[in-house]
XYZ file of N, CA and C in Angstrom:
564
model
N 16.851 -3.129 -29.614
C 15.370 -2.799 -29.579
C 14.730 -3.305 -30.995
N 13.793 -4.164 -30.934
C 12.925 -4.444 -32.266
C 11.660 -3.864 -32.400
N 11.751 -3.318 -33.602
C 10.492 -2.463 -33.874
C 9.120 -3.512 -33.995
N 8.007 -3.019 -33.504
C 6.782 -3.840 -33.688
C 6.128 -3.614 -35.017
N 5.906 -4.684 -35.631
C 5.361 -4.771 -36.924
C 4.158 -4.498 -36.947
N 3.303 -4.747 -36.281
C 1.803 -4.700 -36.505
C 1.395 -4.393 -34.889
N 0.424 -3.359 -34.720
C -0.372 -2.748 -33.684
C -1.920 -2.731 -33.874
N -2.453 -3.494 -33.028
C -3.910 -3.675 -33.148
C -4.560 -2.364 -32.971
N -5.183 -1.988 -34.068
C -5.975 -0.699 -33.861
C -6.992 -0.835 -32.946
N -7.184 0.476 -32.187
C -8.402 0.304 -31.171
C -8.904 1.767 -31.476
N -10.109 1.925 -31.399
C -10.642 3.371 -31.665
C -10.193 4.073 -32.737
N -10.616 3.446 -33.929
C -10.068 3.878 -35.074
C -10.914 3.276 -36.379
N -11.275 4.090 -37.228
C -11.863 3.940 -38.317
C -10.939 3.477 -39.710
N -9.499 3.837 -39.082
C -8.424 3.682 -40.312
C -9.046 4.563 -41.686
N -8.925 4.140 -42.863
C -9.404 5.083 -43.887
C -10.686 4.657 -44.435
N -11.863 4.049 -43.758
C -12.915 3.576 -44.475
C -14.093 4.783 -44.492
N -14.229 5.602 -43.615
C -15.452 6.255 -43.708
C -15.625 7.426 -45.129
N -16.755 7.184 -45.545
C -17.091 7.871 -46.755
C -18.685 8.097 -46.676
N -19.102 9.347 -47.324
C -20.513 9.809 -47.654
C -20.556 10.031 -48.800
N -21.841 9.884 -49.180
C -22.439 10.106 -50.650
C -23.934 10.334 -50.473
N -24.694 10.581 -51.420
C -25.999 10.855 -51.348
C -26.837 10.114 -52.193
N -28.143 9.799 -51.808
C -28.669 8.700 -52.201
C -29.884 9.105 -53.300
N -30.142 10.393 -53.219
C -31.061 11.136 -54.110
C -30.512 12.186 -55.194
N -31.151 12.883 -55.983
C -30.493 14.229 -56.728
C -30.112 15.213 -56.032
N -28.945 15.629 -56.006
C -28.289 16.748 -55.238
C -28.068 17.835 -56.100
N -29.020 19.026 -55.086
C -28.936 20.274 -55.420
C -28.509 21.156 -54.234
N -27.587 22.038 -54.225
C -27.398 22.763 -52.816
C -28.547 23.131 -52.208
N -28.781 23.246 -51.145
C -29.995 23.471 -50.675
C -31.176 22.631 -50.267
N -30.982 21.489 -51.138
C -32.338 20.502 -51.281
C -32.247 19.500 -50.179
N -33.480 18.881 -49.881
C -33.289 17.561 -48.939
C -32.757 16.790 -49.716
N -32.067 15.906 -48.794
C -31.351 14.826 -49.550
C -31.205 13.630 -48.471
N -30.917 12.158 -49.324
C -30.751 10.944 -48.499
C -29.274 10.901 -48.272
N -28.732 10.567 -47.095
C -27.223 10.206 -46.990
C -26.959 8.717 -46.930
N -25.794 8.313 -47.598
C -25.214 7.181 -47.471
C -23.913 7.180 -46.494
N -23.782 6.643 -45.479
C -22.583 6.786 -44.661
C -21.990 5.143 -44.642
N -20.619 5.387 -45.258
C -20.041 3.933 -44.813
C -18.722 4.039 -44.016
N -18.756 3.045 -42.977
C -17.467 3.017 -42.418
C -17.362 1.653 -41.708
N -16.037 1.411 -41.131
C -15.639 0.390 -40.624
C -14.778 0.421 -39.245
N -15.346 0.029 -38.264
C -14.674 0.281 -36.816
C -13.473 -0.785 -36.812
N -12.574 -0.441 -36.112
C -11.287 -1.174 -35.944
C -11.707 -1.899 -34.286
N -12.597 -1.433 -33.700
C -13.015 -2.286 -32.576
C -14.759 -2.309 -32.443
N -15.066 -3.185 -31.979
C -16.616 -3.584 -31.703
C -17.267 -2.210 -31.176
N -18.206 -2.069 -31.652
C -19.409 -1.007 -30.999
C -20.443 -1.596 -30.672
N -20.613 -1.759 -29.244
C -21.647 -2.333 -28.325
C -22.928 -1.506 -28.515
N -23.918 -1.939 -28.162
C -25.196 -1.239 -27.690
C -25.185 -0.032 -27.048
N -25.622 1.379 -27.572
C -25.477 2.230 -26.603
C -24.600 3.130 -27.061
N -23.685 2.657 -28.034
C -22.565 3.617 -28.589
C -23.493 4.452 -29.532
N -22.985 5.886 -29.682
C -23.405 6.759 -30.510
C -22.014 6.835 -31.630
N -22.608 6.938 -32.890
C -21.722 7.302 -34.094
C -22.303 8.761 -34.266
N -21.527 9.617 -34.327
C -22.095 11.035 -34.703
C -21.387 11.548 -35.776
N -21.994 12.224 -36.740
C -21.603 12.761 -37.994
C -21.744 14.030 -37.986
N -20.625 14.884 -38.097
C -20.713 16.409 -37.991
C -21.014 16.882 -39.358
N -22.182 17.561 -39.644
C -22.526 18.057 -40.923
C -22.744 19.718 -41.090
N -21.510 20.283 -40.969
C -21.585 21.762 -40.987
C -22.345 22.324 -42.177
N -23.331 23.237 -41.986
C -24.123 23.835 -42.831
C -25.211 23.265 -43.117
N -25.342 21.784 -42.988
C -26.669 21.147 -43.237
C -27.722 21.607 -41.911
N -29.109 21.312 -42.352
C -29.926 21.669 -41.275
C -31.144 20.647 -41.681
N -31.909 20.411 -40.684
C -33.103 19.637 -40.600
C -34.086 19.895 -39.670
N -35.615 19.922 -39.873
C -36.602 20.455 -39.223
C -36.902 19.295 -38.074
N -36.524 18.115 -38.435
C -36.744 16.946 -37.161
C -35.780 16.912 -36.439
N -36.173 16.374 -35.121
C -35.145 16.125 -34.404
C -34.697 14.749 -34.458
N -36.033 13.507 -34.723
C -35.427 12.026 -34.945
C -35.496 12.009 -36.392
N -34.445 11.198 -36.927
C -34.539 10.840 -38.342
C -34.299 9.287 -38.236
N -34.936 8.888 -39.580
C -35.022 7.261 -39.728
C -33.897 6.907 -40.575
N -33.169 5.759 -40.244
C -32.191 5.215 -40.686
C -32.197 3.582 -40.886
N -31.345 3.311 -41.751
C -31.318 1.843 -41.919
C -29.830 1.286 -41.978
N -29.463 0.344 -41.815
C -27.996 0.113 -41.753
C -27.781 -1.295 -42.270
N -26.768 -1.778 -42.976
C -26.505 -2.726 -43.574
C -26.375 -4.008 -42.603
N -25.987 -3.701 -41.285
C -25.858 -4.773 -40.161
C -27.288 -4.800 -39.539
N -28.084 -5.875 -39.789
C -29.600 -5.993 -39.637
C -29.537 -5.443 -38.148
N -30.638 -4.333 -37.918
C -31.091 -3.921 -36.727
C -29.939 -3.164 -35.707
N -28.719 -3.013 -36.283
C -27.826 -2.167 -35.960
C -27.900 -0.874 -35.486
N -28.334 -0.044 -36.503
C -28.655 1.430 -36.227
C -30.006 1.540 -36.984
N -31.056 1.984 -36.224
C -32.296 2.269 -36.840
C -32.911 3.568 -36.713
N -32.072 4.366 -35.850
C -32.670 5.705 -35.412
C -31.396 6.614 -35.462
N -31.682 7.974 -35.749
C -30.716 8.911 -35.216
C -31.486 10.316 -34.951
N -30.609 11.063 -34.359
C -30.948 12.403 -33.821
C -30.292 13.567 -34.052
N -31.284 14.329 -34.764
C -30.287 15.610 -35.376
C -30.097 16.630 -34.241
N -29.142 17.178 -34.128
C -29.066 18.308 -33.158
C -28.703 19.661 -33.989
N -29.900 20.559 -34.038
C -29.827 21.834 -35.004
C -28.544 22.620 -34.627
N -28.590 22.828 -33.303
C -27.466 23.858 -32.786
C -25.920 23.506 -33.091
N -25.740 22.169 -33.242
C -24.442 21.827 -33.644
C -24.177 21.191 -34.899
N -25.354 21.066 -35.625
C -25.443 20.323 -37.169
C -24.835 18.939 -37.263
N -25.057 18.268 -36.015
C -24.809 16.856 -35.907
C -25.784 15.968 -35.935
N -25.398 14.830 -36.724
C -26.415 13.519 -36.841
C -25.906 12.351 -35.806
N -26.555 12.187 -34.763
C -26.074 10.983 -33.678
C -27.051 10.112 -33.998
N -26.196 8.784 -34.403
C -26.710 7.459 -34.631
C -26.547 6.536 -33.799
N -27.520 6.044 -33.080
C -27.432 5.137 -31.955
C -27.249 3.645 -32.330
N -26.364 2.898 -31.827
C -26.155 1.470 -31.999
C -26.927 0.672 -31.155
N -27.775 -0.065 -31.946
C -28.971 -0.712 -30.960
C -28.219 -2.212 -31.037
N -27.730 -2.898 -32.007
C -26.945 -4.026 -31.726
C -25.529 -4.083 -32.084
N -25.148 -4.954 -31.280
C -23.469 -4.803 -31.580
C -22.928 -4.927 -32.928
N -22.015 -4.109 -33.232
C -21.363 -4.047 -34.662
C -19.977 -4.555 -34.243
N -19.550 -5.785 -35.295
C -18.306 -6.482 -34.695
C -17.208 -5.642 -35.319
N -15.956 -5.764 -34.963
C -14.939 -5.091 -35.438
C -14.510 -5.564 -36.676
N -14.227 -4.565 -37.856
C -13.768 -5.196 -38.942
C -15.191 -5.261 -40.012
N -16.373 -4.921 -39.392
C -17.523 -5.276 -40.353
C -17.692 -4.010 -41.006
N -17.678 -4.018 -42.304
C -18.210 -2.928 -43.188
C -19.467 -2.529 -42.862
N -19.973 -1.308 -42.333
C -21.270 -0.757 -42.060
C -21.852 0.304 -43.076
N -23.012 0.038 -43.747
C -23.558 0.993 -44.694
C -24.961 1.613 -43.864
N -24.956 2.818 -43.525
C -26.224 3.590 -43.032
C -26.632 4.514 -44.080
N -28.019 4.292 -44.312
C -28.873 5.174 -45.114
C -29.745 5.858 -44.442
N -29.500 7.168 -44.548
C -30.490 8.051 -43.639
C -31.592 8.591 -44.919
N -32.819 8.229 -44.486
C -33.999 8.306 -45.522
C -34.002 9.867 -45.874
N -34.266 10.005 -47.031
C -34.432 11.446 -47.629
C -35.822 11.882 -47.124
N -36.707 11.317 -46.315
C -37.952 11.866 -45.519
C -37.564 12.396 -44.240
N -36.571 12.095 -43.826
C -35.532 12.698 -42.830
C -35.518 14.119 -42.879
N -35.605 14.707 -44.074
C -35.756 16.100 -44.476
C -34.157 16.764 -43.969
N -33.356 15.971 -44.092
C -31.859 16.815 -43.990
C -31.705 17.324 -45.164
N -31.102 18.722 -45.030
C -31.204 19.800 -46.269
C -29.523 19.987 -46.326
N -29.155 19.927 -47.633
C -27.643 20.387 -47.707
C -27.461 22.009 -47.572
N -26.420 22.097 -47.841
C -26.049 23.599 -47.096
C -26.217 24.323 -48.646
N -26.623 25.606 -48.440
C -26.830 26.443 -49.539
C -25.477 26.670 -50.537
N -24.356 26.595 -49.884
C -22.848 26.780 -50.274
C -22.477 25.758 -50.950
N -23.420 24.426 -50.859
C -23.086 23.036 -51.467
C -21.972 22.303 -50.415
N -21.266 20.996 -51.183
C -20.653 20.444 -50.165
C -19.182 20.074 -51.054
N -18.130 20.387 -50.518
C -16.869 20.222 -51.294
C -16.585 18.840 -51.233
N -15.798 18.512 -52.240
C -15.338 17.255 -52.378
C -14.259 16.715 -51.266
N -14.709 15.786 -50.541
C -13.631 15.518 -49.576
C -13.771 16.413 -48.396
N -14.505 17.210 -47.964
C -14.873 18.409 -47.109
C -14.315 17.889 -45.989
N -13.117 18.526 -45.317
C -12.532 18.193 -44.152
C -13.141 18.343 -42.700
N -13.951 19.384 -42.793
C -14.916 19.492 -41.534
C -16.108 18.724 -41.453
N -16.325 17.434 -42.311
C -17.205 16.467 -42.009
C -16.827 15.483 -41.451
N -17.008 15.292 -40.218
C -16.342 14.385 -39.585
C -17.123 13.419 -38.750
N -16.642 12.266 -38.549
C -17.316 11.057 -37.841
C -16.645 10.719 -36.352
N -17.498 10.428 -35.441
C -16.637 9.968 -34.185
C -17.776 9.098 -33.457
N -16.991 8.539 -32.481
C -17.882 7.459 -31.763
C -17.515 7.887 -30.081
N -18.627 7.439 -29.241
C -18.386 7.292 -27.808
C -18.140 6.089 -27.159
N -17.760 5.117 -28.159
C -17.742 3.617 -27.752
C -16.818 3.498 -26.238
N -17.355 2.826 -25.299
C -16.577 2.378 -24.267
C -15.412 1.539 -24.462
N -15.430 0.824 -25.505
C -14.217 -0.172 -25.841
C -12.903 0.505 -26.792
N -13.482 1.800 -27.021
C -12.413 2.686 -27.547
C -12.889 3.739 -28.233
N -13.262 4.983 -27.603
C -13.787 6.180 -28.422
C -12.932 6.529 -29.558
N -13.656 6.990 -30.569
C -12.961 7.434 -31.751
C -13.164 8.888 -31.832
N -12.079 9.990 -31.690
C -12.253 11.397 -31.799
C -12.971 11.706 -33.195
N -13.144 12.946 -33.397
C -13.956 13.224 -34.572
C -12.854 13.018 -35.661
N -13.067 12.480 -36.741
C -12.185 11.849 -38.036
C -12.980 12.495 -39.215
N -11.889 13.156 -40.001
C -12.461 13.707 -41.280
C -12.877 12.326 -42.070
N -13.751 12.287 -43.005
C -14.286 11.217 -43.793
C -13.104 11.416 -44.919
N -12.939 9.810 -45.415
C -11.715 9.950 -46.457
C -12.456 10.245 -47.658
N -13.676 10.139 -47.912
C -14.381 10.151 -49.077
C -15.769 10.893 -48.818
N -16.015 12.084 -49.375
C -17.344 12.953 -49.385
C -17.724 13.222 -50.856
N -19.070 12.894 -51.379
C -19.374 13.444 -52.536
C -19.546 14.755 -52.590
N -19.180 15.692 -53.561
C -19.200 17.032 -53.620
C -20.830 17.380 -54.387
N -21.478 18.311 -53.861
C -22.708 18.859 -54.464
C -22.456 20.411 -54.581
N -22.547 20.806 -55.885
C -22.765 22.224 -56.089
C -21.550 23.129 -55.274
N -20.549 22.711 -55.607
C -19.320 23.190 -55.138
C -18.379 23.815 -55.977
N -17.518 24.953 -55.902
C -16.490 25.201 -56.541
C -15.268 25.415 -55.905
N -15.169 24.951 -54.684
C -14.443 25.078 -53.714
C -13.654 26.460 -53.453
N -12.388 26.569 -53.583
C -11.860 28.099 -53.508
C -11.234 28.446 -54.945
N -11.772 27.998 -56.064
C -11.372 28.206 -57.387
C -11.885 29.393 -57.969
N -12.985 29.769 -57.729
C -13.538 30.829 -58.523
C -12.744 32.135 -58.353
N -12.399 32.583 -59.846
C -11.608 34.045 -59.782
C -12.234 34.781 -61.147
N -12.095 36.143 -60.485
C -12.389 37.074 -61.818
C -10.993 38.002 -61.841
N -10.875 38.159 -63.203
C -9.933 38.979 -63.524
C -10.255 39.862 -64.736
N -9.420 41.063 -64.854
C -9.735 42.099 -65.981
C -8.805 42.267 -66.912
N -9.025 42.711 -68.225
C -8.146 43.028 -69.060
C -7.344 44.412 -68.829
N -8.221 45.358 -68.392
C -7.862 46.582 -68.052
C -8.272 46.927 -66.486
N -7.340 46.633 -65.714
C -7.778 46.830 -64.331
C -7.682 48.219 -63.728
N -8.450 49.167 -64.407
C -8.553 50.414 -64.096
C -9.933 50.813 -63.715
N -10.267 51.551 -62.549
C -11.600 51.905 -62.214
C -12.019 52.665 -63.330
N -13.499 52.366 -63.424
C -14.417 52.924 -64.501
C -13.827 52.955 -65.870
N -12.898 52.130 -66.224
C -12.375 52.021 -67.646
C -13.121 50.601 -68.311
N -13.533 50.809 -69.407
C -13.869 49.592 -70.152
C -12.772 48.277 -69.976
N -13.489 47.212 -69.778
C -12.597 46.090 -69.537
C -13.246 44.779 -70.030
N -12.338 43.877 -70.335
C -12.950 42.499 -70.554
C -12.885 41.513 -68.979
N -13.841 40.900 -68.842
C -13.780 40.243 -67.362
C -13.516 38.871 -68.003
N -12.632 37.986 -66.935
C -12.538 36.696 -67.258
C -12.877 35.816 -66.106
N -13.969 34.995 -66.212
C -14.198 34.299 -64.769
C -13.877 32.644 -65.190
N -12.916 32.144 -63.927
C -12.552 30.900 -64.007
C -13.148 30.172 -62.811
N -13.121 28.851 -62.910
C -13.581 28.177 -61.817
C -13.325 26.672 -62.262
N -13.158 25.873 -60.943
C -13.318 24.363 -61.386
C -14.427 23.810 -60.450
N -15.246 23.227 -61.124
C -16.457 22.602 -60.561
C -16.205 21.339 -59.919
N -16.439 20.905 -58.602
C -16.070 19.499 -57.944
C -17.686 18.697 -58.152
N -18.352 19.076 -59.029
C -19.541 18.083 -59.213
C -19.373 17.975 -60.902
N -20.129 17.188 -61.339
C -20.224 16.964 -62.686
C -21.381 18.066 -63.293
N -20.933 18.462 -64.379
C -21.856 19.690 -65.188
C -22.205 19.062 -66.453
N -23.598 19.347 -66.831
C -23.860 18.495 -67.982
C -24.550 19.548 -68.946
N -24.983 19.194 -70.173
C -25.496 20.228 -71.175
C -26.853 20.660 -70.459
N -27.151 21.866 -70.507
C -28.166 22.609 -70.069
C -28.200 23.206 -68.627
N -27.170 22.830 -67.839
C -26.623 23.187 -66.466
C -26.486 24.859 -66.834
N -26.758 25.813 -65.858
C -26.346 27.123 -65.855
C -25.422 27.442 -64.860
N -24.513 28.228 -65.010
C -23.553 28.703 -63.985
C -23.793 30.226 -63.963
N -23.970 30.949 -62.833
C -24.487 32.336 -62.596
C -23.136 33.027 -62.017
N -23.050 34.215 -62.759
C -21.986 34.984 -61.766
C -22.694 36.337 -61.572
N -23.112 36.779 -60.325
C -23.685 37.922 -59.813
C -22.598 39.030 -59.434
N -22.828 40.154 -60.183
C -21.898 41.131 -59.816
C -22.822 42.350 -59.216
N -22.500 42.570 -57.850
C -23.001 43.622 -57.201
C -22.317 45.083 -57.133
């Protein structure tokens, strides 16, 4: 038997989908979204490109968007029950064509109060293309906002109840911190 060297991908984004934010980003604030992807098969008109955004919210059902492929994607629909943004393909997108979609900040999509982790795996993209549907796929690049992931840790020099003790709070920020930023620790 001879191994096959190259298989044409169908129904795949390979390693291209990514998401960042086009406005100042603070957890809980409204934000513009920049989505990048390249489909390995054509996306005909009527195809839905769906972005799953857990924890995000929006008051509007219809959102405005602009794509780098002229007239390819100009409108999206927000589903509050599932936190999914469905972008409708209006003009054919050719296989291998890089696409950038900007969701306008005036669409009022709000970041989760807990922030967004770097490359958060449950932020996914999928299509229902008749030429090769793409199942929910984690984005390869997601910009972080106000997240410490799972790193926050609190330890005590004297771990005895009701005894005086020094506390050490450790964390790794997934976003840039600059002079003047405040990190608060709330003890209940």
